[in-house]
PDB file of C-alpha atoms and ligand atoms in Angstrom:
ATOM      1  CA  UNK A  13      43.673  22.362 152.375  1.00 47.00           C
ATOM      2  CA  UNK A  14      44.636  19.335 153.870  1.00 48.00           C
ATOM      3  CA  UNK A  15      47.418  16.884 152.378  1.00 48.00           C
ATOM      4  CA  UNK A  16      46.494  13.115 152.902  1.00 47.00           C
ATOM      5  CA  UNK A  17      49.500  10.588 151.617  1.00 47.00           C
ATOM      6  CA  UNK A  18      47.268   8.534 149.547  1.00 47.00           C
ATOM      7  CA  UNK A  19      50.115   6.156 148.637  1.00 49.00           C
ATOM      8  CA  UNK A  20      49.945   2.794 150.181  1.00 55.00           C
ATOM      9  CA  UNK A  21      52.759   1.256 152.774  1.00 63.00           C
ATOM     10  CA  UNK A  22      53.029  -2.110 152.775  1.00 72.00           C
ATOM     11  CA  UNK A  23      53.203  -3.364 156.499  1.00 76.00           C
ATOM     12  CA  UNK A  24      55.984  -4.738 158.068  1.00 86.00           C
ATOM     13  CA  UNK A  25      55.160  -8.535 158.749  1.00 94.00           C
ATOM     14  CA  UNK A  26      56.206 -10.593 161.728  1.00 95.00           C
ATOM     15  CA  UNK A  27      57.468 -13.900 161.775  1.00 97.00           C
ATOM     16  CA  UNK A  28      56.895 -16.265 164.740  1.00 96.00           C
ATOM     17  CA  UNK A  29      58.547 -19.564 164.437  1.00 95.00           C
ATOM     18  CA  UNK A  30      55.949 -22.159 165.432  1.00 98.00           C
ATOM     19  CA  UNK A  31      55.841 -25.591 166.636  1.00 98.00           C
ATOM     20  CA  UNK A  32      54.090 -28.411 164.183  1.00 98.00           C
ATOM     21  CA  UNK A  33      52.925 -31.864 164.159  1.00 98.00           C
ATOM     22  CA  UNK A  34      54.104 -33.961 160.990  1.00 99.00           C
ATOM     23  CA  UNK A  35      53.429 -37.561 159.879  1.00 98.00           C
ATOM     24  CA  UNK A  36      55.985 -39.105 157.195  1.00 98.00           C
ATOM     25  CA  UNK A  37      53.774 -40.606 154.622  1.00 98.00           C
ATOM     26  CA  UNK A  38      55.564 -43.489 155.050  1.00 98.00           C
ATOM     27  CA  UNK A  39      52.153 -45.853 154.182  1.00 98.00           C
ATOM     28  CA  UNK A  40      50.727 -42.912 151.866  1.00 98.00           C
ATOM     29  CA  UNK A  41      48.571 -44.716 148.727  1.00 98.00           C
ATOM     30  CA  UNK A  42      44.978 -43.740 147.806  1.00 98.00           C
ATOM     31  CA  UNK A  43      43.654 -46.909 148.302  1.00 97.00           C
ATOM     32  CA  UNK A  44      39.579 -45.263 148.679  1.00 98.00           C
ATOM     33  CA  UNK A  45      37.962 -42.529 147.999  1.00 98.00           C
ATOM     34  CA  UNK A  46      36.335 -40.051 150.333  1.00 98.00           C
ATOM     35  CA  UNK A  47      36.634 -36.978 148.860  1.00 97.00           C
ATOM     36  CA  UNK A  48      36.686 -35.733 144.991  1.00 97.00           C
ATOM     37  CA  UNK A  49      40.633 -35.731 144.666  1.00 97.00           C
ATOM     38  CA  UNK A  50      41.099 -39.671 145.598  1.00 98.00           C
ATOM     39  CA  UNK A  51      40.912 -42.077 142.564  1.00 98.00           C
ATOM     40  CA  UNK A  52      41.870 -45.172 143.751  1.00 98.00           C
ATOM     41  CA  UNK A  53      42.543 -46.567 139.955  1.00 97.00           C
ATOM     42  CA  UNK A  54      45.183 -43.597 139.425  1.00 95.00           C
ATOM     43  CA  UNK A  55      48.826 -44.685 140.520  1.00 95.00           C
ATOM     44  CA  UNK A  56      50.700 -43.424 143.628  1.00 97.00           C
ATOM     45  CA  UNK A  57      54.330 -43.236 144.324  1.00 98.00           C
ATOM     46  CA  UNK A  58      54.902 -43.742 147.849  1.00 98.00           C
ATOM     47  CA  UNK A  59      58.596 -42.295 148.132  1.00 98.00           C
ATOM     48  CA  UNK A  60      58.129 -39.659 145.998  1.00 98.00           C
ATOM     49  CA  UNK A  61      55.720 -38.388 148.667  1.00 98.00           C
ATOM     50  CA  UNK A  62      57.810 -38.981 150.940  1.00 98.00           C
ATOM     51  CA  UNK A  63      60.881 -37.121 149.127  1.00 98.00           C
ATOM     52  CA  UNK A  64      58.016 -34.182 148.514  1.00 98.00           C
ATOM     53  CA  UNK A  65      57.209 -33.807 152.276  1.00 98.00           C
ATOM     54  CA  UNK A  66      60.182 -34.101 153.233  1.00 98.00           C
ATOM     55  CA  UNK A  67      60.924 -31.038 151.449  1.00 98.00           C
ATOM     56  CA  UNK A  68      58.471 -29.418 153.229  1.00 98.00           C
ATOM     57  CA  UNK A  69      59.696 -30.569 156.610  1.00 98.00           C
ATOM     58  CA  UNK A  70      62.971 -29.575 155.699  1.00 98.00           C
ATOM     59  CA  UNK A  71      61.619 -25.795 154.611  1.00 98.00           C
ATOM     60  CA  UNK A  72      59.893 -25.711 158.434  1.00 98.00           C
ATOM     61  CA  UNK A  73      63.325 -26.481 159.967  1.00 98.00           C
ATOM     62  CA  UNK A  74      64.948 -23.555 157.916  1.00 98.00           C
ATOM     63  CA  UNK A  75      62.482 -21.099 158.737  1.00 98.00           C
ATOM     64  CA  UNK A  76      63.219 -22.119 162.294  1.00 98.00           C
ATOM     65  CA  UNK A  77      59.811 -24.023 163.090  1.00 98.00           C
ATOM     66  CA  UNK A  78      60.055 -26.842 165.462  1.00 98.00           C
ATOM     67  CA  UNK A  79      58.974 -30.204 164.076  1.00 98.00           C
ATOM     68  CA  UNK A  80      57.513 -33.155 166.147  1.00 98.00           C
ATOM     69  CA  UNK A  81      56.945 -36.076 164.195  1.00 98.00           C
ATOM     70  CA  UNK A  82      54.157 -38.737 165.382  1.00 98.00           C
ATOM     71  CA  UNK A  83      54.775 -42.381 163.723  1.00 98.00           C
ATOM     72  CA  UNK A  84      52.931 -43.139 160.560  1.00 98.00           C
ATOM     73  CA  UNK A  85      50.768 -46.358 161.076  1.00 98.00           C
ATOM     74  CA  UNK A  86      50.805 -49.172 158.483  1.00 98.00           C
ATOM     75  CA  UNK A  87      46.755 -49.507 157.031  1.00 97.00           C
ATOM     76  CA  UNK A  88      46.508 -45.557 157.587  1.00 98.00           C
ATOM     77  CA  UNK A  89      47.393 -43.770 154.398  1.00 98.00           C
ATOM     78  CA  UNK A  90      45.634 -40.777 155.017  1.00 98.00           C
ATOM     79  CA  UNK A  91      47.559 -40.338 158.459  1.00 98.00           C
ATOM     80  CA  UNK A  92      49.904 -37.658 156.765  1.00 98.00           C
ATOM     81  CA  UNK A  93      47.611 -35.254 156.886  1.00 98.00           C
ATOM     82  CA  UNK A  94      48.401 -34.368 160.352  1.00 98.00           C
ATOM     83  CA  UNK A  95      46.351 -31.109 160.551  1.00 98.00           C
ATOM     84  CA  UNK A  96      43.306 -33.571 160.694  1.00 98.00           C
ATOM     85  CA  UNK A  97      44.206 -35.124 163.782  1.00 98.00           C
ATOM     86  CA  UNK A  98      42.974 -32.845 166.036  1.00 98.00           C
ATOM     87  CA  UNK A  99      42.955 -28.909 166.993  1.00 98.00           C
ATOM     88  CA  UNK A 100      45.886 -28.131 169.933  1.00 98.00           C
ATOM     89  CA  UNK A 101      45.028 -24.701 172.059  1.00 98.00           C
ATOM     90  CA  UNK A 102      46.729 -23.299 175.475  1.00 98.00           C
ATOM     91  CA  UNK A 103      48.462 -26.903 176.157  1.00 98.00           C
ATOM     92  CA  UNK A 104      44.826 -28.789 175.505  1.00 98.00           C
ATOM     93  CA  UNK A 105      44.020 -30.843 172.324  1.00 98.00           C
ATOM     94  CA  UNK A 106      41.093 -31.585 171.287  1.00 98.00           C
ATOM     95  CA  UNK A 107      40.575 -35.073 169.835  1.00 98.00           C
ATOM     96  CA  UNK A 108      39.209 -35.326 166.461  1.00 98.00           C
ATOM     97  CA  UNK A 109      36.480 -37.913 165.368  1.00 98.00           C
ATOM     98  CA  UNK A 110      36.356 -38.897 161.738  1.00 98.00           C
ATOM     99  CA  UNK A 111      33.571 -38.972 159.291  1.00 98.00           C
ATOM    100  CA  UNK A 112      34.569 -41.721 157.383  1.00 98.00           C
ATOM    101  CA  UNK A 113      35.432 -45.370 158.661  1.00 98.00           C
ATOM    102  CA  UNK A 114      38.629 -45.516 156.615  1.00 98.00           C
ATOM    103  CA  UNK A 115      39.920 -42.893 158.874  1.00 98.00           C
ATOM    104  CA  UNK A 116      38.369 -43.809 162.157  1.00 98.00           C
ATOM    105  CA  UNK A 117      41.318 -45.187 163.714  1.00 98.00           C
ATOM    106  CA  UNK A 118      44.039 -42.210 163.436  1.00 98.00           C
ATOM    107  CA  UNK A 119      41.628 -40.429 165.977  1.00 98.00           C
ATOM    108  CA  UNK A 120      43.219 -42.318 168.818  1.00 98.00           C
ATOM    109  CA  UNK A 121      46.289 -43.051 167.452  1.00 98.00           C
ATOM    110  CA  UNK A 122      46.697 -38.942 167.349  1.00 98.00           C
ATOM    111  CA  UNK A 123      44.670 -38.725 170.893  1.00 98.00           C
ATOM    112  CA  UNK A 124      47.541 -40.750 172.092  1.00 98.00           C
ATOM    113  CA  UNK A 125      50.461 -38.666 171.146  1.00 98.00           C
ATOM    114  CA  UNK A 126      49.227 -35.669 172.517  1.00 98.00           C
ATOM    115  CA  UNK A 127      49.004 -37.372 175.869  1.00 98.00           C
ATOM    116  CA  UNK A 128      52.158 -39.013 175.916  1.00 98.00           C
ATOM    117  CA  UNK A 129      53.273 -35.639 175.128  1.00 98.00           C
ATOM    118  CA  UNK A 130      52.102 -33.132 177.649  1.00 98.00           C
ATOM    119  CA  UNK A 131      48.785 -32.171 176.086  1.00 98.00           C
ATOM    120  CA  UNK A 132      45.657 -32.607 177.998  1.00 98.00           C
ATOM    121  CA  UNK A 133      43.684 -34.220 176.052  1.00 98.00           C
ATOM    122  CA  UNK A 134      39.987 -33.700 175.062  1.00 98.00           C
ATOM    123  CA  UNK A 135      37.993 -36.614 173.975  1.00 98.00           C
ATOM    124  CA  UNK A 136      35.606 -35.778 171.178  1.00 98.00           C
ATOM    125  CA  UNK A 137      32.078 -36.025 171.388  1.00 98.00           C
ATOM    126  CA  UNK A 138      31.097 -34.962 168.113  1.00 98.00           C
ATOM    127  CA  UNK A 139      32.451 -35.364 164.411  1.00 98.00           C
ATOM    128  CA  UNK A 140      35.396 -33.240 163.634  1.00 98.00           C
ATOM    129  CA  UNK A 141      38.077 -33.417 161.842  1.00 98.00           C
ATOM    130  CA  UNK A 142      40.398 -31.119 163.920  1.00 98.00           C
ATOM    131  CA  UNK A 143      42.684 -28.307 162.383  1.00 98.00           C
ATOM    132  CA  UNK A 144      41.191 -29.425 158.832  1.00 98.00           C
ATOM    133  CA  UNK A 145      37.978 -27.852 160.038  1.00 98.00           C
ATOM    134  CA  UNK A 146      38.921 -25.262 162.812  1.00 98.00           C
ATOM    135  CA  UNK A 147      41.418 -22.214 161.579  1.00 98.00           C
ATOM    136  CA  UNK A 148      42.657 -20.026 164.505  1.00 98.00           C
ATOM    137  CA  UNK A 149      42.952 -16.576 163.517  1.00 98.00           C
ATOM    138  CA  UNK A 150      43.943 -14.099 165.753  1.00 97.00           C
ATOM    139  CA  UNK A 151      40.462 -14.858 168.838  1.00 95.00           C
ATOM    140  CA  UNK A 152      38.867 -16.714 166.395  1.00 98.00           C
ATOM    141  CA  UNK A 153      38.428 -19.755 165.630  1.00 98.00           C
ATOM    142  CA  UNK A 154      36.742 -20.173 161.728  1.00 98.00           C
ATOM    143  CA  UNK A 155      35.349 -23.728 161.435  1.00 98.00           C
ATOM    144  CA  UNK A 156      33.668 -25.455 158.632  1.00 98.00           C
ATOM    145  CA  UNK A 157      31.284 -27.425 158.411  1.00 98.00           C
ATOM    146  CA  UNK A 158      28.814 -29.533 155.134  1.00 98.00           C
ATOM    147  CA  UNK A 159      30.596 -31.827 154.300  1.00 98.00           C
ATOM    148  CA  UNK A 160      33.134 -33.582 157.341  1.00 98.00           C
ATOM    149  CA  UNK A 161      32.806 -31.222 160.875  1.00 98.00           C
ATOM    150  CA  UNK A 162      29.508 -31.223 162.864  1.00 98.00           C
ATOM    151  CA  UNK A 163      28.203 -27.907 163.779  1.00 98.00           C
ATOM    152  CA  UNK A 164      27.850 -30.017 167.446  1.00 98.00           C
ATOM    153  CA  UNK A 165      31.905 -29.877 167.216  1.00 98.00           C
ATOM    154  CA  UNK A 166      32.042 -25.932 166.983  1.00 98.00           C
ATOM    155  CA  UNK A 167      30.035 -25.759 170.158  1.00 98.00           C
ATOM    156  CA  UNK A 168      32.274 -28.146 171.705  1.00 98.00           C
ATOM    157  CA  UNK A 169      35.152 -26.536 170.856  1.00 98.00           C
ATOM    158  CA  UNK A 170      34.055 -22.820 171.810  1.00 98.00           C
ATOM    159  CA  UNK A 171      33.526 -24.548 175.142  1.00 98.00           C
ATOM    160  CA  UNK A 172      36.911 -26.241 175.644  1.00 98.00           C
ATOM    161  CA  UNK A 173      38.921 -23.333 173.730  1.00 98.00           C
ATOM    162  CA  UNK A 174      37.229 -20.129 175.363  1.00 97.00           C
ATOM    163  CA  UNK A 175      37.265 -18.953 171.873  1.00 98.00           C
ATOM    164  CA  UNK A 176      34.672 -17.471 169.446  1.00 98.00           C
ATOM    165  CA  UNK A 177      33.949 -20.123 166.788  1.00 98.00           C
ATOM    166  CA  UNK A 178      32.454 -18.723 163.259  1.00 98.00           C
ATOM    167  CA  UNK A 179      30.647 -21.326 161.730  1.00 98.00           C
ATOM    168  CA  UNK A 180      31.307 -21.489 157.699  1.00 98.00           C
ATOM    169  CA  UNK A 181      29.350 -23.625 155.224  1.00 98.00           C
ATOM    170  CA  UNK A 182      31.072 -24.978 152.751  1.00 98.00           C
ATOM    171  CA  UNK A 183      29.682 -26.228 149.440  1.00 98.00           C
ATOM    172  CA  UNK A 184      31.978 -27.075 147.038  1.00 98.00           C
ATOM    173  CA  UNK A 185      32.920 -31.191 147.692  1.00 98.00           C
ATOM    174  CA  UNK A 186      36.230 -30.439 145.801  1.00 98.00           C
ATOM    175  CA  UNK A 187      36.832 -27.765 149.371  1.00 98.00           C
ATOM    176  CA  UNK A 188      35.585 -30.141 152.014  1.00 98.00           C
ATOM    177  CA  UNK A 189      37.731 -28.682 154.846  1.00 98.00           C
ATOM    178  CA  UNK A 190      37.958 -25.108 155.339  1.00 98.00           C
ATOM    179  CA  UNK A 191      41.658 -25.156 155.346  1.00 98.00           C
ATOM    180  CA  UNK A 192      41.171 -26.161 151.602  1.00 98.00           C
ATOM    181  CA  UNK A 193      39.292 -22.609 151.197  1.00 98.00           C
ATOM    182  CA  UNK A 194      40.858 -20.403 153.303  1.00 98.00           C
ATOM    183  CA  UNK A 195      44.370 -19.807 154.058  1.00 98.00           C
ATOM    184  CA  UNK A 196      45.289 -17.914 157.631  1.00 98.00           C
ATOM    185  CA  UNK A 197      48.150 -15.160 156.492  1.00 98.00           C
ATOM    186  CA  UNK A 198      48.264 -13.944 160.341  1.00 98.00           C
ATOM    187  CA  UNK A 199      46.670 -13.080 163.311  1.00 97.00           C
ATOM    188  CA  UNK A 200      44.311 -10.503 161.643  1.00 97.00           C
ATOM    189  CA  UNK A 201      43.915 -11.479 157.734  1.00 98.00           C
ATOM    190  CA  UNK A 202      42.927 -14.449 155.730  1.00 98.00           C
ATOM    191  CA  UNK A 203      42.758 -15.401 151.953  1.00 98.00           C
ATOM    192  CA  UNK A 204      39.818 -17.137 150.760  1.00 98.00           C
ATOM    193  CA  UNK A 205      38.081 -18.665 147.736  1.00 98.00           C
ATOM    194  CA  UNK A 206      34.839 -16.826 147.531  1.00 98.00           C
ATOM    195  CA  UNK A 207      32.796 -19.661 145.738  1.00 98.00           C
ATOM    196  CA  UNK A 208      33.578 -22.699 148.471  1.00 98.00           C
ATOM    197  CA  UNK A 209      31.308 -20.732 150.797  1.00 98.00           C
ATOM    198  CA  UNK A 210      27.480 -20.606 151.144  1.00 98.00           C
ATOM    199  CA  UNK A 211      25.779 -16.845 151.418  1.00 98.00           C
ATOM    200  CA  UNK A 212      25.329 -16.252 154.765  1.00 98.00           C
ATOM    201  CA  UNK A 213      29.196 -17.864 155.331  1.00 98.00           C
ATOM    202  CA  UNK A 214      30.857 -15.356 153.041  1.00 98.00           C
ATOM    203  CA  UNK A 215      29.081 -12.436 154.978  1.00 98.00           C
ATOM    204  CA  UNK A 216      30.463 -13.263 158.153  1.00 98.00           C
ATOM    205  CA  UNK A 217      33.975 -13.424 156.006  1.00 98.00           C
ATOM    206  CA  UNK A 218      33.218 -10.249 154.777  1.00 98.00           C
ATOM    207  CA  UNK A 219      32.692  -8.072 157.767  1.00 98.00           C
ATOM    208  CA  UNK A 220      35.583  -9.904 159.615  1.00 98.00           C
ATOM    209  CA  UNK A 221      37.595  -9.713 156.746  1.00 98.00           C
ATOM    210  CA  UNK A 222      37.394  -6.429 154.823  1.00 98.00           C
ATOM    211  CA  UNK A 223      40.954  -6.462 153.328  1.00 97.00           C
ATOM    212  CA  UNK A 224      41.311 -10.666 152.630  1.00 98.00           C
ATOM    213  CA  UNK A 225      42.749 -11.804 149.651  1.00 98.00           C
ATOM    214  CA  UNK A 226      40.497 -13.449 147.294  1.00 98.00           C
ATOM    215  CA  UNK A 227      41.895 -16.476 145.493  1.00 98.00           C
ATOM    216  CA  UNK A 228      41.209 -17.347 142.139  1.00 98.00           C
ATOM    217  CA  UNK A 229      39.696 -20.930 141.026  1.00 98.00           C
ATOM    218  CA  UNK A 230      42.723 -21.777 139.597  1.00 98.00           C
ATOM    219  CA  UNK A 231      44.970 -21.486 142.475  1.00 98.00           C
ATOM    220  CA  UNK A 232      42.220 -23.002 144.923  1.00 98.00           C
ATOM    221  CA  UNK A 233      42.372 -26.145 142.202  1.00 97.00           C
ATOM    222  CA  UNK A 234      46.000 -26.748 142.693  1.00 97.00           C
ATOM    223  CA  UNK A 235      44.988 -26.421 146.678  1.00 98.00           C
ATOM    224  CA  UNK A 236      47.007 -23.248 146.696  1.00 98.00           C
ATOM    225  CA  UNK A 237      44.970 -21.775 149.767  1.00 98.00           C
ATOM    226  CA  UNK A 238      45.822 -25.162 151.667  1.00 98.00           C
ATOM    227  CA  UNK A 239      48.975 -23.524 152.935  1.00 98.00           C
ATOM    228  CA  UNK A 240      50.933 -22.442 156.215  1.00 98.00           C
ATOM    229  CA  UNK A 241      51.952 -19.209 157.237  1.00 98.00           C
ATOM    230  CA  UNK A 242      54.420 -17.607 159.906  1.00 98.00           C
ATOM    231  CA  UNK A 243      53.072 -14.398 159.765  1.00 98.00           C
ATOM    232  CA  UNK A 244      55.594 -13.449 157.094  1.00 98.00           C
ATOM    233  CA  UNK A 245      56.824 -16.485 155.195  1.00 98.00           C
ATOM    234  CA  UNK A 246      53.906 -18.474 153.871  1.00 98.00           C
ATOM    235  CA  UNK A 247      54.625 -22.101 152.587  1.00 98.00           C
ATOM    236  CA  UNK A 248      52.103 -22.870 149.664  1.00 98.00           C
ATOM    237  CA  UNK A 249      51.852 -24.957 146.932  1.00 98.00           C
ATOM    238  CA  UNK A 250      54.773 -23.881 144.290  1.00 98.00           C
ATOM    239  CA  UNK A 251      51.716 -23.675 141.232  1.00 98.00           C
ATOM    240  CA  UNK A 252      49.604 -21.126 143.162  1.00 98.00           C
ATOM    241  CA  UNK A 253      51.102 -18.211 140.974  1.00 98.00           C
ATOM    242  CA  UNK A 254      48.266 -16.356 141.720  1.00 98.00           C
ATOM    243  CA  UNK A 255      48.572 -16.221 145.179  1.00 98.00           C
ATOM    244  CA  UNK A 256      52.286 -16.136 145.406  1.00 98.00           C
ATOM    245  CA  UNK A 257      51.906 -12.390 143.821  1.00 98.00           C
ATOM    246  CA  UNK A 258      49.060 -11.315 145.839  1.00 98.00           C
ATOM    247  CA  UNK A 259      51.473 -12.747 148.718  1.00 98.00           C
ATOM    248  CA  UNK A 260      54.234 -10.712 147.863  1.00 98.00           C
ATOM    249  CA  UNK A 261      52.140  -7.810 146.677  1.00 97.00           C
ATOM    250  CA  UNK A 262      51.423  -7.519 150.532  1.00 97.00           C
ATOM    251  CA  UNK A 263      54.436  -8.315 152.016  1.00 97.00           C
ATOM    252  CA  UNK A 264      54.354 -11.494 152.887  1.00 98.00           C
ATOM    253  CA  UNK A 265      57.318 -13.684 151.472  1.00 98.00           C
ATOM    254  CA  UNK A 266      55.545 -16.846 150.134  1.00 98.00           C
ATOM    255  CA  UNK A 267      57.841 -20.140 149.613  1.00 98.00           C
ATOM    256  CA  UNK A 268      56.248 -22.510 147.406  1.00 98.00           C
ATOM    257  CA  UNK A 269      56.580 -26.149 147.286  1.00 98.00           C
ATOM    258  CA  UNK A 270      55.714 -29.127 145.423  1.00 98.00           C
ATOM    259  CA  UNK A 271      53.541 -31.621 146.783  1.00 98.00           C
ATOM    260  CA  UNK A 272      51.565 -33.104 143.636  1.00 97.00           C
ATOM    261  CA  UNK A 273      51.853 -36.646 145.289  1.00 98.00           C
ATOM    262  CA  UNK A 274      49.779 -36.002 148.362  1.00 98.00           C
ATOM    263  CA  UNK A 275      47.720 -33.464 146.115  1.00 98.00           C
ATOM    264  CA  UNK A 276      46.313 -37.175 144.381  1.00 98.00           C
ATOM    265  CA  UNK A 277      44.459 -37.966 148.517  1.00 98.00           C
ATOM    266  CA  UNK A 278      43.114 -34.178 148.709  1.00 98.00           C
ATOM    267  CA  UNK A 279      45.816 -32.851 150.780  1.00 98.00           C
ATOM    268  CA  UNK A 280      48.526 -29.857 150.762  1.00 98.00           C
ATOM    269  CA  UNK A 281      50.633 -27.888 152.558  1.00 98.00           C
ATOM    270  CA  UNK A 282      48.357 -27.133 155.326  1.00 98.00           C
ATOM    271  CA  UNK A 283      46.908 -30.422 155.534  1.00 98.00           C
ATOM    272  CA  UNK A 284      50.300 -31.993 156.513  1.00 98.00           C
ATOM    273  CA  UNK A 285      51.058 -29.411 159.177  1.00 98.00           C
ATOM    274  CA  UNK A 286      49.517 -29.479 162.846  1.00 98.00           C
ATOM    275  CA  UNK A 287      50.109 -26.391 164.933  1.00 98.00           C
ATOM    276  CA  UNK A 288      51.126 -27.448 168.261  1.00 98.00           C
ATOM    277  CA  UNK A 289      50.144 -24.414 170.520  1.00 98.00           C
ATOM    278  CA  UNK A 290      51.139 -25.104 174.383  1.00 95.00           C
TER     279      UNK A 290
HETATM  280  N1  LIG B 326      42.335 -37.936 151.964  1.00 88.56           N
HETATM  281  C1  LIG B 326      42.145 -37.083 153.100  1.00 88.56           C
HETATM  282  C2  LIG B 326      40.660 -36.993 153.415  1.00 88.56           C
HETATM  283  O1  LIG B 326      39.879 -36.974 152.526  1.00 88.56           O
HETATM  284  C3  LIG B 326      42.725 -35.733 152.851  1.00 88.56           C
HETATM  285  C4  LIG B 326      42.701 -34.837 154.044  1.00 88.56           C
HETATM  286  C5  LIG B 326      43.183 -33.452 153.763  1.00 88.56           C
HETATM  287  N2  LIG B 326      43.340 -32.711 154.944  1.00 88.56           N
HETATM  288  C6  LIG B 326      42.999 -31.437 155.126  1.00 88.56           C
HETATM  289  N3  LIG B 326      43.306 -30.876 156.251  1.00 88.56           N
HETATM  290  N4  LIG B 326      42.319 -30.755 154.231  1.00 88.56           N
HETATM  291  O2  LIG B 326      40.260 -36.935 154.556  1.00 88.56           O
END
């Protein structure tokens, strides 16, 4: 007779404090609409977004994160949500070219930063909306795609990054970037909202993924998967209750935060937060 121990360990997780891009949403209003979240008719508060990321810049600097700030342009409200101004890999950053007009011009305005600050920079061919669209987990790199990234930008991207890009449908307008329907939790696991995905899309997820967590519509509504992780603390939004216990459940220590503001243009945690990898 054999004895197995059947009982289940709960890993110890690693924290590695990163380097991020942030944009003070100094100009933040929803002034259009491009995405299911934005009503232009519904009031914004301008500096209570800002006091709201600023607590999340301030929970980055305690968990020991570097933060570089880029300068928020006036006619650009949508410029706080750094994570879609490009996708930064081994020192190179690859520009990121907007669907929609009212966003056209913080493709440049991000392409310029990176220059003027050591990153060689890779102008975009093809429609992307950087880091929004392209999660790095561990080799790979898990792009969406069906409603803002081209399926032209993966290629692109696999050949700048050296990296294996998985190409992910998503269908659900309400989870137009992937990083609204999948949240990295390190270099080996992700959590992910089953329903954003086509069929084919959620068997790729499947077989790379055996052990993800799997979100519930509720916390995927508050954009709880939109969220940034360490490899042990993971910054989400603070009504993902959900999550949080799945989170600690498997040892990861989530922090959550309010950002309800910037939750009114389609954006969270994640989407305010570019990982700056040299
Ligand atoms: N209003 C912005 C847009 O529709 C929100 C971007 C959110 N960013 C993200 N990485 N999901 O483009």
């Amino acid at each position: 007779m054999t004895i197995t121990d059947t009982e289940s360990t709960t890993p110890a997780r690693q924290a590695t404090a990163k380097t991020v891009l942030m944009c003070r949403p100094d100009f933040f209003t929803v002034s259009y609409s491009i995405n299911p979240w934005m009503n232009p008719n519904d009031p914004t508060d301008t500096s209570l977004a800002v006091k709201q990321w600023q607590t999340l810049y301030d929970t980055y600097i305690e968990l020991g994160f570097e933060v570089e700030l880029i300068d928020p342009i006036d006619g650009l409200p949508d410029m706080v949500y750094a994570a879609n101004g490009g996708f930064v890999i081994d020192g190179k950053a690859y520009g990121a070219l907007f669907t929609y007009d009212e966003r056209k011009a913080e493709g440049p305005a991000y392409m310029d930063w990176f220059g003027a600050n050591g990153f060689t920079v890779a102008d975009p061919v093809n429609v992307n909306e950087g880091e929004g669209d392209f999660l790095l987990v561990g080799d790979n790199i898990l792009a969406g795609m069906g409603f803002r990234t081209s399926v032209e930008s993966h290629r692109e991207l696999a050949e700048i990054s050296g990296r294996n890009v998985v190409s992910l449908n998503l269908i659900n307008p309400s989870f137009y970037h992937v990083d609204t329907a999948i949240a990295k939790l390190d270099d080996t696991n992700i959590a992910y909202l089953e329903s954003a995905f086509d069929e084919p899309s959620l068997e790729k997820l499947r077989a790379l993924y055996p052990d993800a967590i799997l979100a519930t519509e509720e916390d995927a509504a508050v954009l709880g998967l939109n969220s940034y992780s360490d490899g042990y603390n993971i910054v989400i939004a603070a009504r993902a209750k959900d999550f949080e216990r799945q989170l600690k459940e498997r040892g990861y220590n989530p922090i959550g935060v309010d950002l309800s503001e910037l939750l009114l243009g389609g954006g969270g945690v994640k989407c305010c937060t570019l990982e700056l990898r040299r």
